[in-house]
Structure formats: C-alpha cells, structure tokens
Short mmCIF file of C-alpha atoms and ligand atoms in Angstrom, two decimals:
data_model
loop_
_atom_site.label_atom_id
_atom_site.label_comp_id
_atom_site.label_asym_id
_atom_site.label_seq_id
_atom_site.Cartn_x
_atom_site.Cartn_y
_atom_site.Cartn_z
CA MET A 238 0.14 -0.25 0.30
CA THR A 239 1.24 3.36 -0.84
CA LEU A 240 -0.01 7.10 -0.46
CA SER A 241 -0.77 7.76 -4.12
CA SER A 242 -2.69 4.14 -3.84
CA LEU A 243 -4.90 5.55 -0.84
CA LYS A 244 -5.71 8.47 -3.07
CA GLU A 245 -8.02 5.82 -4.95
CA LYS A 246 -8.87 3.62 -2.18
CA PRO A 247 -8.70 5.16 1.46
CA LEU A 248 -7.65 3.29 4.40
CA LYS A 249 -10.90 1.65 5.91
CA LEU A 250 -11.68 1.50 9.76
CA GLY A 251 -14.30 -1.34 11.56
CA LEU A 252 -15.33 0.40 14.42
CA ALA A 253 -17.05 -2.36 17.31
CA GLY A 254 -19.26 -0.54 19.73
CA LEU A 255 -21.97 2.68 19.05
CA GLY A 256 -22.32 3.08 22.98
CA THR A 257 -20.18 6.51 24.69
CA VAL A 258 -16.99 6.55 23.30
CA GLY A 259 -17.84 4.83 20.30
CA THR A 260 -20.59 7.35 19.43
CA GLY A 261 -17.96 9.98 20.35
CA VAL A 262 -15.39 8.66 17.85
CA TYR A 263 -17.42 8.40 14.72
CA GLU A 264 -19.00 11.58 15.47
CA THR A 265 -15.35 13.33 15.67
CA LEU A 266 -14.46 11.30 13.06
CA GLN A 267 -17.20 13.07 10.19
CA ARG A 268 -17.25 16.27 11.72
CA ASN A 269 -13.33 16.99 12.07
CA HIS A 270 -12.93 14.55 8.80
CA ASP A 271 -11.05 17.59 7.33
CA ILE A 272 -7.77 18.54 9.81
CA LEU A 273 -7.43 14.71 10.11
CA GLU A 274 -7.26 14.28 6.62
CA ALA A 275 -4.35 17.29 6.52
CA ARG A 276 -2.75 16.91 9.37
CA ALA A 277 -1.96 12.52 8.91
CA LYS A 278 -2.35 12.69 4.92
CA ILE A 279 -3.70 9.61 4.91
CA PRO A 280 -7.31 9.72 3.18
CA PHE A 281 -9.87 6.81 5.21
CA GLU A 282 -13.43 5.82 6.06
CA VAL A 283 -15.24 4.32 8.48
CA LYS A 284 -16.66 0.81 6.63
CA LYS A 285 -18.60 -0.89 9.16
CA VAL A 286 -19.81 -0.75 12.41
CA ALA A 287 -20.78 -3.08 14.96
CA VAL A 288 -23.23 -2.95 17.60
CA ARG A 289 -25.29 -5.34 19.78
CA ASP A 290 -28.54 -3.78 19.10
CA LEU A 291 -29.74 -3.12 15.23
CA ASP A 292 -32.69 -1.65 16.06
CA LYS A 293 -31.34 0.91 18.91
CA VAL A 294 -32.44 4.64 18.27
CA ARG A 295 -28.37 6.36 17.84
CA GLU A 296 -27.51 9.75 18.57
CA VAL A 297 -25.43 9.40 15.32
CA ASP A 298 -26.34 8.78 11.48
CA VAL A 299 -24.58 5.49 10.27
CA PRO A 300 -25.57 4.31 6.95
CA VAL A 301 -27.82 1.35 7.47
CA GLU A 302 -25.67 -0.92 5.15
CA CYS A 303 -22.28 -0.10 7.59
CA LEU A 304 -24.40 -1.47 10.65
CA THR A 305 -23.68 -5.10 11.72
CA ASN A 306 -25.06 -6.73 14.40
CA ASP A 307 -22.07 -9.10 14.10
CA TRP A 308 -18.41 -8.48 15.20
CA HIS A 309 -16.97 -10.77 13.01
CA GLU A 310 -18.06 -8.88 9.88
CA LEU A 311 -15.42 -6.26 10.43
CA VAL A 312 -12.36 -9.03 11.60
CA GLU A 313 -13.39 -10.99 7.99
CA ASP A 314 -13.82 -7.97 5.53
CA PRO A 315 -10.11 -7.96 3.66
CA GLU A 316 -10.80 -4.58 3.10
CA ILE A 317 -11.31 -3.39 6.59
CA ASP A 318 -7.38 -2.08 7.86
CA ILE A 319 -7.87 -1.40 11.44
CA VAL A 320 -10.15 -2.59 13.88
CA ILE A 321 -11.56 -0.26 16.75
CA GLU A 322 -13.12 -2.08 19.69
CA LEU A 323 -14.94 -0.45 21.98
CA ILE A 324 -17.53 -2.78 23.40
CA GLY A 325 -16.05 -3.42 26.74
CA GLY A 326 -15.88 -6.31 28.70
CA THR A 327 -13.42 -9.26 28.79
CA THR A 328 -15.56 -12.37 26.83
CA ALA A 329 -16.41 -10.82 23.89
CA ALA A 330 -14.10 -7.62 23.26
CA TYR A 331 -11.35 -10.44 23.90
CA ASP A 332 -12.48 -12.72 20.83
CA LEU A 333 -12.82 -9.73 18.94
CA VAL A 334 -8.96 -8.46 19.49
CA VAL A 335 -7.51 -11.64 19.06
CA ALA A 336 -9.50 -12.78 15.98
CA ALA A 337 -8.73 -8.92 14.53
CA LEU A 338 -5.03 -9.42 15.76
CA ASN A 339 -4.59 -12.84 13.80
CA ALA A 340 -6.23 -11.56 11.01
CA ARG A 341 -3.29 -8.95 10.75
CA LYS A 342 -5.24 -6.03 11.29
CA PRO A 343 -4.23 -3.83 14.20
CA VAL A 344 -6.42 -3.39 17.22
CA VAL A 345 -7.34 -0.16 18.54
CA THR A 346 -8.60 -0.15 22.16
CA GLY A 347 -9.76 1.59 25.38
CA ASN A 348 -10.47 -1.37 27.22
CA LYS A 349 -8.81 -1.23 30.36
CA ALA A 350 -10.45 -4.24 32.43
CA LEU A 351 -9.19 -6.18 29.30
CA LEU A 352 -5.75 -5.57 28.59
CA ALA A 353 -5.31 -5.61 32.77
CA GLU A 354 -6.75 -9.43 32.61
CA CYS A 355 -5.72 -10.74 29.86
CA GLY A 356 -2.80 -8.38 28.74
CA PHE A 357 0.19 -10.63 28.83
CA GLU A 358 -1.77 -12.88 26.49
CA ILE A 359 -2.47 -9.85 23.88
CA PHE A 360 0.93 -8.33 24.20
CA GLN A 361 2.67 -11.29 23.41
CA LEU A 362 0.03 -12.40 20.56
CA SER A 363 0.64 -8.70 18.83
CA ALA A 364 4.73 -9.26 19.41
CA GLN A 365 4.46 -12.90 17.74
CA LEU A 366 2.37 -11.25 14.84
CA GLY A 367 3.43 -8.04 14.40
CA VAL A 368 0.19 -6.90 14.74
CA PRO A 369 0.08 -3.61 17.19
CA ILE A 370 -2.51 -3.02 19.70
CA TYR A 371 -2.64 0.55 20.86
CA PHE A 372 -4.03 1.57 24.49
CA GLU A 373 -4.49 4.99 25.22
CA ALA A 374 -7.92 5.65 26.19
CA SER A 375 -7.29 3.12 28.32
CA ALA A 376 -6.10 4.99 31.21
CA GLY A 377 -6.66 8.83 31.88
CA GLY A 378 -9.40 9.51 29.33
CA GLY A 379 -8.50 12.70 27.36
CA ILE A 380 -5.10 12.86 28.60
CA PRO A 381 -1.87 11.48 26.72
CA ILE A 382 -0.35 9.73 29.41
CA ILE A 383 -0.42 6.31 27.49
CA ALA A 384 2.07 7.89 24.64
CA SER A 385 3.94 10.46 27.27
CA LEU A 386 5.19 7.03 29.16
CA ALA A 387 5.89 5.40 26.24
CA ASN A 388 7.24 8.13 23.88
CA SER A 389 7.96 11.43 26.13
CA LEU A 390 9.31 10.01 28.73
CA ILE A 391 11.18 7.40 27.14
CA CYS A 392 14.60 7.80 28.83
CA ASN A 393 13.77 8.02 32.43
CA HIS A 394 13.20 5.14 35.74
CA ILE A 395 10.05 5.98 36.32
CA LYS A 396 10.07 6.80 40.66
CA SER A 397 6.61 7.28 41.31
CA ILE A 398 3.37 7.62 39.53
CA VAL A 399 0.24 9.02 41.84
CA GLY A 400 -3.00 10.25 41.30
CA ILE A 401 -6.36 10.31 40.15
CA ILE A 402 -7.45 8.18 37.53
CA ASN A 403 -10.93 7.08 37.85
CA GLY A 404 -13.57 10.22 36.56
CA THR A 405 -16.33 8.72 37.87
CA SER A 406 -15.11 8.09 41.75
CA ASN A 407 -13.91 11.74 41.75
CA TYR A 408 -17.21 13.00 40.26
CA ILE A 409 -19.11 11.03 42.99
CA LEU A 410 -16.40 12.36 45.94
CA SER A 411 -16.72 16.07 44.51
CA GLU A 412 -20.42 15.85 44.49
CA MET A 413 -20.65 14.79 48.19
CA GLU A 414 -17.94 17.18 49.56
CA GLU A 415 -18.89 20.17 47.26
CA HIS A 416 -22.89 19.63 47.58
CA GLY A 417 -23.60 17.50 50.09
CA THR A 418 -25.28 14.59 47.30
CA THR A 419 -26.11 11.32 48.33
CA PHE A 420 -23.54 8.62 46.92
CA GLU A 421 -26.45 6.65 44.95
CA LYS A 422 -27.28 10.31 43.28
CA ALA A 423 -23.75 11.24 42.56
CA LEU A 424 -23.33 7.59 40.76
CA GLU A 425 -26.52 7.96 39.06
CA GLN A 426 -25.74 11.20 37.92
CA ALA A 427 -22.06 10.16 36.37
CA GLN A 428 -23.67 7.38 34.53
CA GLN A 429 -26.07 9.61 32.88
CA LEU A 430 -23.27 11.59 31.68
CA GLY A 431 -21.27 8.80 30.49
CA TYR A 432 -18.46 8.73 32.14
CA ALA A 433 -19.27 5.14 34.51
CA GLU A 434 -18.81 2.06 33.14
CA ALA A 435 -21.31 -0.57 32.21
CA ASP A 436 -21.04 -2.12 35.36
CA PRO A 437 -20.17 0.95 37.82
CA THR A 438 -19.29 -1.51 40.64
CA LEU A 439 -15.60 -1.24 39.15
CA ASP A 440 -15.84 2.53 39.63
CA VAL A 441 -17.12 2.92 43.18
CA ASN A 442 -14.77 -0.37 44.38
CA GLY A 443 -11.85 1.08 42.85
CA TRP A 444 -10.90 -1.59 40.15
CA ASP A 445 -11.36 0.36 37.26
CA ALA A 446 -8.60 2.55 38.61
CA GLY A 447 -6.66 -0.78 39.56
CA HIS A 448 -6.82 -1.66 35.87
CA LYS A 449 -4.92 1.22 35.07
CA ALA A 450 -2.65 1.13 37.20
CA LEU A 451 -1.87 -1.92 36.16
CA ILE A 452 -1.25 -0.64 32.60
CA LEU A 453 0.40 2.50 33.38
CA ALA A 454 2.77 0.17 35.79
CA MET A 455 2.95 -2.03 32.67
CA LEU A 456 4.16 1.13 30.44
CA ALA A 457 6.96 2.12 33.43
CA TYR A 458 8.29 -0.94 34.25
CA GLY A 459 7.88 -3.06 30.81
CA THR A 460 5.96 -6.27 32.15
CA THR A 461 2.38 -6.74 32.82
CA ILE A 462 1.72 -7.69 36.20
CA SER A 463 -1.45 -9.87 37.33
CA PRO A 464 -4.49 -8.35 39.02
CA ALA A 465 -3.89 -10.50 42.62
CA LYS A 466 -0.54 -8.52 43.27
CA ILE A 467 -2.25 -4.84 43.29
CA PHE A 468 -4.34 -3.85 46.48
CA VAL A 469 -7.64 -2.21 45.51
CA SER A 470 -10.07 -0.50 48.04
CA GLY A 471 -12.92 2.00 46.54
CA ILE A 472 -15.04 4.57 48.01
CA GLU A 473 -18.18 2.57 48.61
CA ARG A 474 -17.41 3.38 52.45
CA LEU A 475 -16.75 6.37 53.10
CA SER A 476 -19.21 8.03 54.87
CA PRO A 477 -20.54 12.43 55.26
CA CYS A 478 -18.95 12.84 58.61
CA ASP A 479 -15.63 11.41 57.18
CA PHE A 480 -15.90 14.31 54.59
CA GLN A 481 -17.06 16.41 57.93
CA PHE A 482 -13.47 15.14 59.51
CA ALA A 483 -11.10 15.63 56.87
CA GLU A 484 -12.36 19.46 56.33
CA ASP A 485 -11.98 20.23 59.94
CA LEU A 486 -8.05 18.70 59.97
CA GLY A 487 -7.37 20.38 56.69
CA TYR A 488 -7.96 17.45 54.55
CA THR A 489 -9.31 16.19 51.20
CA ILE A 490 -10.38 12.62 50.18
CA LYS A 491 -9.40 10.99 47.15
CA LEU A 492 -9.15 7.81 45.49
CA LEU A 493 -5.54 7.71 44.54
CA VAL A 494 -3.60 5.29 43.20
CA VAL A 495 0.30 4.74 44.04
CA ILE A 496 3.30 3.18 41.96
CA ARG A 497 5.62 3.81 43.67
CA SER A 498 9.85 2.03 42.85
CA HIS A 499 11.32 1.67 45.96
CA GLU A 500 15.60 1.86 46.42
CA ASN A 501 15.84 -1.66 46.39
CA GLY A 502 13.37 -2.48 43.61
CA ASP A 503 10.30 -3.25 45.35
CA LEU A 504 7.15 -1.79 43.79
CA GLU A 505 4.42 -0.28 45.94
CA LEU A 506 1.05 -0.57 43.90
CA ARG A 507 -2.35 0.25 45.49
CA VAL A 508 -5.63 1.82 44.83
CA GLN A 509 -7.39 3.38 48.23
CA PRO A 510 -9.31 6.29 49.39
CA SER A 511 -6.32 8.72 50.71
CA LEU A 512 -6.44 11.99 52.54
CA VAL A 513 -4.83 14.57 50.81
CA PRO A 514 -3.99 18.30 52.05
CA ARG A 515 -6.25 20.84 50.63
CA GLU A 516 -3.35 23.17 49.80
CA HIS A 517 -2.06 20.26 47.54
CA ILE A 518 -2.62 20.46 44.02
CA ILE A 519 -4.54 17.14 43.87
CA ALA A 520 -7.30 18.36 46.21
CA SER A 521 -8.10 20.85 44.13
CA VAL A 522 -8.58 18.15 41.22
CA SER A 523 -12.71 17.58 41.12
CA GLY A 524 -15.73 16.00 39.21
CA VAL A 525 -14.57 14.01 36.01
CA PHE A 526 -10.99 15.28 36.25
CA ASN A 527 -8.09 13.30 36.68
CA ALA A 528 -4.30 14.58 37.60
CA ILE A 529 -1.65 11.98 37.49
CA ALA A 530 1.66 12.92 38.74
CA VAL A 531 4.82 11.31 37.15
CA THR A 532 8.39 11.40 38.47
CA GLY A 533 11.48 9.77 36.74
CA ASP A 534 14.78 10.14 37.78
CA ILE A 535 15.69 12.26 34.71
CA VAL A 536 12.31 15.02 34.24
CA GLY A 537 12.00 15.03 37.73
CA GLU A 538 8.21 15.29 38.45
CA THR A 539 5.35 15.88 35.81
CA LEU A 540 1.88 16.43 36.28
CA PHE A 541 -1.12 15.27 33.88
CA TYR A 542 -4.06 16.84 34.03
CA GLY A 543 -7.35 16.77 32.33
CA ARG A 544 -10.68 14.77 31.50
CA GLY A 545 -10.75 11.51 32.37
CA ALA A 546 -13.91 9.99 31.31
CA GLY A 547 -16.65 11.03 28.69
CA LYS A 548 -17.40 10.63 25.18
CA ASN A 549 -15.71 14.03 23.97
CA PRO A 550 -12.29 13.05 26.07
CA THR A 551 -11.94 9.71 25.66
CA SER A 552 -12.86 10.09 21.69
CA SER A 553 -9.90 12.31 20.99
CA ALA A 554 -7.60 9.54 22.70
CA VAL A 555 -8.67 7.06 20.36
CA ILE A 556 -8.78 8.96 17.40
CA SER A 557 -4.67 9.72 18.43
CA ASP A 558 -4.50 5.97 18.27
CA VAL A 559 -6.26 5.75 15.33
CA ILE A 560 -4.13 7.98 13.11
CA THR A 561 -0.98 6.33 14.58
CA ALA A 562 -2.30 2.95 13.85
CA MET A 563 -2.89 4.15 9.95
CA ARG A 564 0.31 5.91 10.07
CA ASP A 565 1.96 2.45 11.52
CA THR A 566 0.21 0.56 8.56
CA LEU A 567 1.71 2.63 5.97
CA PHE A 568 5.26 1.53 7.67
CA PRO A 569 4.60 -1.71 9.19
CA GLN A 570 7.70 -2.82 9.48
CA HIS A 571 8.25 0.47 12.04
CA HIS A 572 5.01 0.45 14.13
CA THR A 573 5.32 2.01 17.25
CA GLY A 574 2.79 -0.21 19.45
CA PHE A 575 4.05 -1.53 22.77
CA LYS A 576 5.98 -3.99 23.17
CA LEU A 577 7.05 -5.92 26.59
CA TYR A 578 10.20 -5.51 27.27
CA SER A 579 10.82 -6.83 31.03
CA SER A 580 9.63 -10.04 33.16
CA ASP A 581 10.49 -9.20 36.38
CA CYS A 582 8.56 -6.85 38.98
CA ARG A 583 8.36 -7.49 42.69
CA VAL A 584 5.64 -6.06 44.17
CA MET A 585 5.44 -5.33 47.71
CA ASP A 586 3.04 -7.08 49.95
CA ILE A 587 0.53 -4.80 51.27
CA ASP A 588 1.21 -5.34 55.06
CA ASP A 589 4.66 -3.93 54.15
CA THR A 590 3.61 -0.31 52.71
CA VAL A 591 3.72 2.37 54.98
CA THR A 592 1.98 5.72 55.33
CA PRO A 593 0.09 7.81 58.26
CA TYR A 594 -3.49 6.78 58.59
CA TYR A 595 -6.22 8.25 59.73
CA VAL A 596 -8.92 5.82 61.60
CA ARG A 597 -12.43 6.87 62.80
CA VAL A 598 -14.08 4.62 64.80
CA LYS A 599 -17.45 4.58 66.31
CA VAL A 600 -17.67 3.88 69.73
CA ALA A 601 -20.84 3.77 72.74
CA ASP A 602 -20.41 7.23 75.10
CA ARG A 603 -18.78 5.42 77.54
CA HIS A 604 -15.63 6.27 79.93
CA GLY A 605 -12.10 4.57 79.52
CA VAL A 606 -13.76 3.85 75.53
CA ILE A 607 -10.59 5.99 73.93
CA ALA A 608 -8.36 5.19 76.26
CA GLY A 609 -8.78 2.01 75.68
CA ILE A 610 -7.85 1.97 72.03
CA ALA A 611 -5.63 4.25 72.93
CA ALA A 612 -3.82 1.67 74.55
CA ILE A 613 -4.20 -0.88 72.11
CA PHE A 614 -2.04 1.73 69.08
CA ALA A 615 0.05 1.81 72.07
CA ARG A 616 0.71 -1.59 72.30
CA HIS A 617 1.36 -2.16 68.66
CA SER A 618 4.05 0.77 68.69
CA ILE A 619 1.45 2.91 66.37
CA GLY A 620 2.10 6.90 67.47
CA ILE A 621 -1.35 9.18 67.69
CA SER A 622 -0.32 12.56 66.57
CA ALA A 623 -3.85 13.43 67.34
CA VAL A 624 -7.21 12.36 68.41
CA SER A 625 -11.02 14.89 66.81
CA SER A 626 -14.48 13.39 68.25
CA SER A 627 -17.71 13.88 66.65
CA PHE A 628 -20.61 15.50 68.51
CA SER A 629 -22.93 12.42 69.97
CA HIS A 630 -25.79 10.92 68.13
CA LYS A 631 -28.49 8.89 69.11
CA ASP A 632 -28.85 5.37 67.31
CA ASP A 633 -32.67 3.81 67.24
CA GLU A 634 -32.34 2.26 69.92
CA GLY A 635 -31.13 5.58 72.11
CA ASN A 636 -27.73 4.46 72.47
CA VAL A 637 -25.38 7.15 72.53
CA TRP A 638 -22.58 7.20 70.16
CA ASN A 639 -19.31 8.87 69.08
CA ASP A 640 -17.22 9.25 66.29
CA LEU A 641 -13.55 9.07 67.18
CA VAL A 642 -11.11 10.04 64.68
CA PHE A 643 -7.31 9.29 65.69
CA MET A 644 -4.50 10.54 63.39
CA LEU A 645 -1.55 7.67 63.85
CA HIS A 646 1.70 8.28 62.52
CA GLY A 647 3.52 6.24 59.71
CA CYS A 648 3.60 2.41 60.15
CA PRO A 649 3.05 -0.77 58.16
CA TRP A 650 -0.16 -1.42 56.84
CA GLY A 651 -0.07 -4.91 58.35
CA GLN A 652 0.67 -3.37 62.15
CA LEU A 653 -2.21 -0.89 61.53
CA GLN A 654 -3.98 -4.22 60.81
CA ASN A 655 -3.10 -6.34 63.81
CA SER A 656 -3.75 -3.24 66.13
CA LEU A 657 -7.58 -2.87 64.37
CA ALA A 658 -8.40 -6.45 64.81
CA GLY A 659 -8.00 -5.50 68.66
CA VAL A 660 -9.60 -2.64 68.24
CA ILE A 661 -12.65 -3.82 67.39
CA LEU A 662 -13.02 -6.54 70.25
CA LEU A 663 -13.27 -4.23 72.48
CA PRO A 664 -16.64 -3.22 74.82
CA ASN A 665 -18.56 -0.02 72.95
CA VAL A 666 -16.56 -0.21 69.78
CA ASP A 667 -18.30 -0.88 66.10
CA PRO A 668 -16.57 -3.56 64.24
CA ALA A 669 -15.91 -1.88 61.13
CA PRO A 670 -13.76 1.39 61.17
CA SER A 671 -12.89 3.76 58.29
CA VAL A 672 -9.35 3.61 57.32
CA LEU A 673 -7.70 6.31 55.08
CA ARG A 674 -4.16 6.75 53.93
CA ILE A 675 -2.80 10.07 54.47
CA GLU A 676 -0.62 9.94 51.12
CA PRO A 677 2.91 11.74 51.12
CA LEU A 678 2.99 13.52 48.12
CA LEU A 679 5.46 15.42 46.51
CA SER A 680 5.08 19.03 45.97
CA GLN A 681 2.74 20.11 48.23
CA VAL A 682 1.75 23.74 46.91
CA ARG A 683 -0.80 24.71 44.46
P1 NAP B 972 -20.92 1.36 26.35
O1 NAP B 972 -21.46 2.74 26.01
O2 NAP B 972 -21.57 0.47 27.21
O3 NAP B 972 -20.96 0.88 25.13
C1 NAP B 972 -21.16 -0.58 24.29
C2 NAP B 972 -20.88 -0.74 22.92
O4 NAP B 972 -20.58 -1.88 22.28
C3 NAP B 972 -22.71 -0.48 22.46
O5 NAP B 972 -22.65 0.27 21.22
C4 NAP B 972 -22.67 -1.73 22.34
O6 NAP B 972 -24.00 -2.38 21.34
C5 NAP B 972 -21.61 -2.44 21.50
N1 NAP B 972 -21.69 -3.54 22.40
C6 NAP B 972 -21.69 -4.54 23.19
N2 NAP B 972 -21.58 -5.63 23.08
C7 NAP B 972 -21.29 -5.94 21.50
C8 NAP B 972 -21.09 -7.20 20.96
N3 NAP B 972 -20.87 -7.85 21.60
N4 NAP B 972 -21.12 -7.13 19.57
C9 NAP B 972 -20.92 -5.69 19.35
N5 NAP B 972 -21.33 -4.84 19.49
C10 NAP B 972 -21.72 -4.78 21.42
O7 NAP B 972 -19.64 1.24 26.76
P2 NAP B 972 -18.70 3.04 26.36
O8 NAP B 972 -18.73 3.60 27.73
O9 NAP B 972 -18.86 3.47 25.05
O10 NAP B 972 -16.98 2.09 26.51
C11 NAP B 972 -16.72 1.23 25.64
C12 NAP B 972 -15.01 1.34 26.06
O11 NAP B 972 -14.57 1.99 26.39
C13 NAP B 972 -14.61 0.33 27.39
O12 NAP B 972 -14.03 -0.70 27.26
C14 NAP B 972 -14.86 1.39 28.48
O13 NAP B 972 -13.89 0.70 29.76
C15 NAP B 972 -13.83 2.26 27.66
N6 NAP B 972 -13.95 3.51 27.46
C16 NAP B 972 -14.70 3.99 28.14
C17 NAP B 972 -14.72 5.47 28.72
C18 NAP B 972 -16.05 5.84 29.13
O14 NAP B 972 -15.97 7.51 29.41
N7 NAP B 972 -17.54 6.00 29.48
C19 NAP B 972 -13.59 5.79 28.76
C20 NAP B 972 -12.23 5.21 29.04
C21 NAP B 972 -12.30 4.26 28.47
P3 NAP B 972 -25.52 -1.42 21.65
O15 NAP B 972 -25.56 0.15 21.63
O16 NAP B 972 -26.57 -2.04 20.50
O17 NAP B 972 -26.04 -2.34 23.15
N1 HSE B 973 -15.68 4.38 34.10
C1 HSE B 973 -14.16 5.22 33.48
C2 HSE B 973 -13.77 6.51 34.76
C3 HSE B 973 -14.10 5.88 32.19
O1 HSE B 973 -14.56 7.03 35.33
O2 HSE B 973 -12.88 6.78 34.69
C4 HSE B 973 -12.68 5.96 31.84
O3 HSE B 973 -11.58 5.02 31.70
#
C-alpha cells in the first residue's frame, strides 16, 4: 500500500461499539475529518460499525448498510485495515481483539479491564504476529498519559506515578463533598453523563482505577503484572462524616492510585481512598477530572491533568491511536505499538507499605473508651498525632454514639491491621472502622 494508491482506495476502519465512546469516535471522525486528513495526510473512511442491537435509536447517523450486529464481519472483511474495539468487557471483546490480531489487523482499544486481565496474552500475540495494539484511551480519558509514558518519558526510570485516574469516583467524591449529594444520586449522575463503566461497581470499588494502574505500571516497568498483586479498595464505605472530619483537619478525600518504585527495586502498587492536604494541587482536582503525577529520574516531577472520562475526551484519545495505527499501517516494519521488554517486577506485600493513617471508629459514649483504643495502638507501637470527636448522636434504640478519629503516625499497613483487630474486639466499639491513608505527596503547594 502506498500514499498515492490511498487516493483511490482510502484506509478502511471497522468500529465495534456505538455506545458512549463509539458514538463520540464516529461523530468526531465525521466532524473533524478534514483536519484529520490534512494533518495525517492519509485518506480514510469508516467502513463498518458493529453493535449489539440493530434496532436501537442512535445519536449518530450511520448508513444502514454500514451497521452489523456481528463483529466477525469487521475481522473477516479483507478491506478493513484497522479494528477499533469499543464494546467493553472481557468476553466478546477478548474474542474480537484476538481475532483481529490473528487476521493481521491492528487494533485500537480503550478497554482497560481487558488489558489488565489478559494483557500478557494479548501483547505476546501482538509481538508474535507483529501486529500492533494501541490503547491510549485505557487510562486517563483524554489525557495523553500512555503516549507520554511510552514515548515522551522514554529515557526515565519511573520513580512514581501517583494520582486520580477514575473520573466517576472523583465525580462522586466531589459531589458528596461540595454539594452534599448522596452517594447513590452522584453515581446515577455519573452514569447519565457517560462517565461510568457498564458495570459501575468497578468504578466505586476501585477496580477500574486498579486496571488502569496495572496498565500504567506495565508501561513504566515493561512487564504485565497480575491483578492479584495490586491492593484495591474503593470509596463505597465512606460516610458524610469522613468528609466533615477531613475538612476540619485540613484535608480532602481522593481515591488515589500509588505506583512507587523503592530503592531496593520493590514496587508499591495500590488504590485506596486517601486524605490529601487541601493546599496540595491534587486536592483541587474535582468532578470528572483526573490528575496523574509522574516522577522520573531525569525529568523530575510532571503532572498530567484533564477530563478522565466521557464521550469527547475519550474519543480524542481513541482517534489519536487511530491516526498512529494508520501511519503504522503504511510503514508496518517500524510500527510503534507497545512491546513488553521486561519479565520481572517485585510487587510489595500491602502489609509492608507505610504511610500515616486516619482511623475513624464509632464508639458508645462510655468512660474509658478512648483510653482503651489508645492503649491498643501503644501496644502495637503506633503513635497518635491527634484525636478528634464528633458531637454525640443517638441510634434508633436510644444508644448514644460518638465518632472518634485517630490520626496515626506512619507504620506498616499490616501493623495497623493487627492493632485494629484488637480495637474492634473492645466493648462499646463498632466493628467497622473507616481507614484512610494520608499519602506522602511530592510538591505540596498549589
Ligand atoms: P457502552 O456505552 O456500554 O457501549 C458499548 C457498545 O458496545 C454499545 O454500542 C453496544 O451495542 C456495543 N456492544 C456490546 N457488546 C457487543 C457485541 N458483542 N457485539 C457488538 N457490539 C457490542 O460503553 P462505553 O462507555 O462506550 O465504553 C466502551 C469501552 O471504552 C469500554 O471498554 C470502557 O471501559 C472504555 N472506556 C470508556 C470510557 C467512558 O468514559 N465511557 C472512557 C475510557 C474508556 P448496543 O449499543 O447495541 O447495546
Ligand atoms: N469509568 C471510567 C472512569 C471511564 O470513570 O474513569 C474512563 O476510563
């Protein structure tokens, strides 16, 4: 295939999925077709679009002859050069991606669940066949974080990647904190805005961020990491009083991803709700926005900020990959698709990871309860830097309860868990404490 032959026969794209992202991609490919062809200098057209339900009313006008409810048609059509997978999930999407690669068609995808769960196999197949897979939309929405890690920061040993990489949960946290919206209502709004996954439990239980963290770690360290190695905890157990305490103490609550390489080569890899000082730049990232701080040994600190989910930002990322895929299709021997380059990565046991903590315990309003809890922390050699309490409140049976917050000095997570196992056995203590990390962040100023 040559550039001059493309004038008569443009490159053909097969798009699988016409939901939030697929619709945005189709719409933008039509609306900005002129600048895309002018900048990329490659004529192209969308030849086929696969959906699940042919009768569904669509936001975009796709010619009826282009639509199919059988994605195999994209893979089997010899004219289709590139397949864009935007159906989501790990079943049909897996079959489609593997079939497309086997048919020697480069794949563009935004499917973080698929790459986190089956990345090793998919990248092996891609390398073995020499057919690239591109995945800019799989982390950070419209932020070009994948290209930055793979290309712009290529000379760096990555020391850490810390930040917010789930738009839905950040939207929920912001709504709860800034407008007092209930968790359920905020999630419903995020779904209506097209931010949430088809299964929104992945957004709130931290696993969507976990999948993205595995992809960022793969780019930073050159190897896939099993999802069993990452510690993930979500935002679903936060209560409005955690936001009140956080504010009183000078913090906000964010679901933070932490990927940190230690001097001995061990990698810290976790997703947890955390307290962020209000004056820190990450604290001001609200709504659907993501912010990812990447620190490299050569570049130092960098910060990437932008919309982390939604139709248009995600389409922007997908289409950047489509253009790269088209360029690589013309010069396949030098394709720029990602290749694994390492086979070793020692992920730390979560029990060994150290930070200070916020621990909120609900206790009955009785003498000696604080002293009993403090004694257990002392027995486990955990220092207390501050204690706060809320006004008393009565339950339905007339019992009076207080929420107590202990701000604890840094200690390993395992040591904290051992102490809490003792705390919850005390009389007059609710057995479900709320634990937040207090993350040591780099530059503290806005
Ligand atoms: P979505 O709104 O649920 O859309 C999924 C689309 O795939 C629908 O058009 C559906 O068809 C189609 N589909 C599902 N199964 C199919 C099958 N077996 N054969 C053919 N078509 C099928 O999902 P989305 O939000 O666009 O997300 C798509 C992917 O992008 C996911 O991997 C997601 O994780 C990722 N992503 C999403 C965002 C975001 O902000 N939403 C951001 C980054 C990445 P029907 O319309 O007929 O039901
Ligand atoms: N559900 C994801 C989010 C979409 O809210 O961040 C973007 O990957």
